[in-house]
Amino acid sequence: MLRVHFTDADLARTRLAPAPDPLFEIAATLHRLQSRRGRWAYAGWYRAARLQLREAGLERALQSVLMPLYPRAAYFPDFLTPVTAVEGLEAGLESVLATPPRRVVAELDLLDRVAGAPRYAGQLAGRKGRVEFVGMLRAYFDAVVVPHQEQLRARIDAERALRSRGFLDGGVEGMLAGLGPMLRWRPPVLEVAYPRQAADRDLYLHGRGLTLVPSHFNWGEPVAFADPGLPPVIWYSLLHEPAPRAPDESDPERPLTNLLGRARAVALRAAAGGATTGEIARAAGISASAASRHATVLRDAGLITTVRNGPAVLHTLTPAGASVLRASLGAPR
């Protein structure tokens, strides 16, 4: 277990990342390729990724460089997932390039002791080797993450809407209290589930605050930097549930046809700001069960996404849903 110790100053400086972290999603997808854990949640992505990697000519780099540098183990180098990556892929890659060689060597030595470093690792201490490596990361990202960026963004937006509700109801502590099931807030400590092979440890924030980064491709335990001197970050998994009932593929227009009607229009507008099933029911003047059915139709049509938070669920727009709503609001009457 990782125990993160907060002061009042840390609570004031704690934040939720505004967007997916592209370099951590690279790491998480590499872990998905190395493990069958949670494969059911990424089955479609897994099949597509294998094909895309083959078409991009990245299979050799995947086996000889990328997977060995990001092993599904208790440790992989901290410099591969700099906190600046929450500002975008290029910002993160620039940080990788700017990492002091002494730190790169030290972290690769630790990787070698824990899981074994690939032969290529020694080249990363030099600028030329890292430039080549960054090119691999960019090509890998384009092949297996970019095709799914809309889904990533929709899920992160839904998570932010959910955590914002916790913040509005109970401040930062209310947000922290709702992060479960692998993060438990016991004031003033956040207990973080860690892999069984990792030793228990304590992280004292000392007024630096904490950046929380939800991850679509991470599965299971949250991840933090091994070096306590780095800016405190925790990447945690979004919850995955079995896919909803698939729409009738024999009639591809059926989901959109089902959207017609006042109640669903109200539900779509309500989801723009994040709404529970009960709130949709009150806005549309219908029963909770009817609101749930309308939400299911919207979800099957790809216009909203649903996130579970204990006994309740929160519905938010997908990029497609937002486009439909914008188009309807801009249409002449």
GROMACS .gro file of C-alpha atoms in nm, residues 16-32 41-42 45 72 76 81 86 141 145 148 151-160 163 179-180 182-183 211-224 233-240 307:
model
   65
   16LEU     CA    1  -0.747   1.664  -1.134
   17ALA     CA    2  -0.572   1.655  -1.472
   18PRO     CA    3  -0.772   1.836  -1.742
   19ALA     CA    4  -0.705   1.582  -2.018
   20PRO     CA    5  -0.569   1.232  -2.080
   21ASP     CA    6  -0.195   1.190  -2.020
   22PRO     CA    7  -0.062   1.064  -2.357
   23LEU     CA    8   0.269   0.929  -2.227
   24PHE     CA    9   0.107   0.740  -1.943
   25GLU     CA   10  -0.154   0.600  -2.182
   26ILE     CA   11   0.137   0.475  -2.394
   27ALA     CA   12   0.275   0.297  -2.086
   28ALA     CA   13  -0.068   0.158  -1.996
   29THR     CA   14  -0.135   0.028  -2.347
   30LEU     CA   15   0.203  -0.149  -2.344
   31HIS     CA   16   0.099  -0.314  -2.020
   32ARG     CA   17  -0.230  -0.421  -2.179
   41ALA     CA   18  -1.257  -0.448  -2.142
   42TYR     CA   19  -1.010  -0.378  -2.424
   45TRP     CA   20  -0.875  -0.216  -2.899
   72ARG     CA   21   0.437  -0.519  -1.645
   76PHE     CA   22   0.945   0.108  -1.492
   81THR     CA   23   0.604   0.945  -1.787
   86VAL     CA   24  -0.074   1.625  -1.901
  141PHE     CA   25   0.105   0.667  -3.015
  145VAL     CA   26  -0.381   0.560  -2.920
  148HIS     CA   27  -0.922   0.598  -2.990
  151GLN     CA   28  -1.326   0.767  -2.661
  152LEU     CA   29  -1.043   0.859  -2.422
  153ARG     CA   30  -1.148   1.223  -2.411
  154ALA     CA   31  -1.515   1.134  -2.354
  155ARG     CA   32  -1.427   0.905  -2.064
  156ILE     CA   33  -1.194   1.161  -1.904
  157ASP     CA   34  -1.459   1.432  -1.941
  158ALA     CA   35  -1.714   1.202  -1.775
  159GLU     CA   36  -1.471   1.133  -1.490
  160ARG     CA   37  -1.405   1.504  -1.441
  163ARG     CA   38  -1.530   1.426  -0.952
  179LEU     CA   39  -1.209   0.799  -0.591
  180GLY     CA   40  -1.250   0.432  -0.483
  182MET     CA   41  -0.850   0.143  -0.500
  183LEU     CA   42  -0.801   0.483  -0.337
  211THR     CA   43  -0.204   1.572  -0.935
  212LEU     CA   44  -0.464   1.301  -0.998
  213VAL     CA   45  -0.466   1.164  -1.352
  214PRO     CA   46  -0.747   0.929  -1.461
  215SER     CA   47  -0.636   0.670  -1.715
  216HIS     CA   48  -0.848   0.479  -1.963
  217PHE     CA   49  -0.594   0.205  -2.039
  218ASN     CA   50  -0.456   0.148  -1.689
  219TRP     CA   51  -0.604  -0.162  -1.530
  220GLY     CA   52  -0.609  -0.236  -1.160
  221GLU     CA   53  -0.380  -0.063  -0.915
  222PRO     CA   54  -0.299   0.308  -0.940
  223VAL     CA   55   0.056   0.414  -1.030
  224ALA     CA   56   0.284   0.673  -0.872
  233VAL     CA   57   0.126   1.231  -0.927
  234ILE     CA   58  -0.114   0.938  -0.908
  235TRP     CA   59  -0.251   0.781  -1.223
  236TYR     CA   60  -0.563   0.578  -1.147
  237SER     CA   61  -0.786   0.348  -1.350
  238LEU     CA   62  -1.127   0.442  -1.477
  239LEU     CA   63  -1.385   0.179  -1.394
  240HIS     CA   64  -1.490  -0.050  -1.676
  307VAL     CA   65  -2.012   0.635  -1.520
   0.00000   0.00000   0.00000
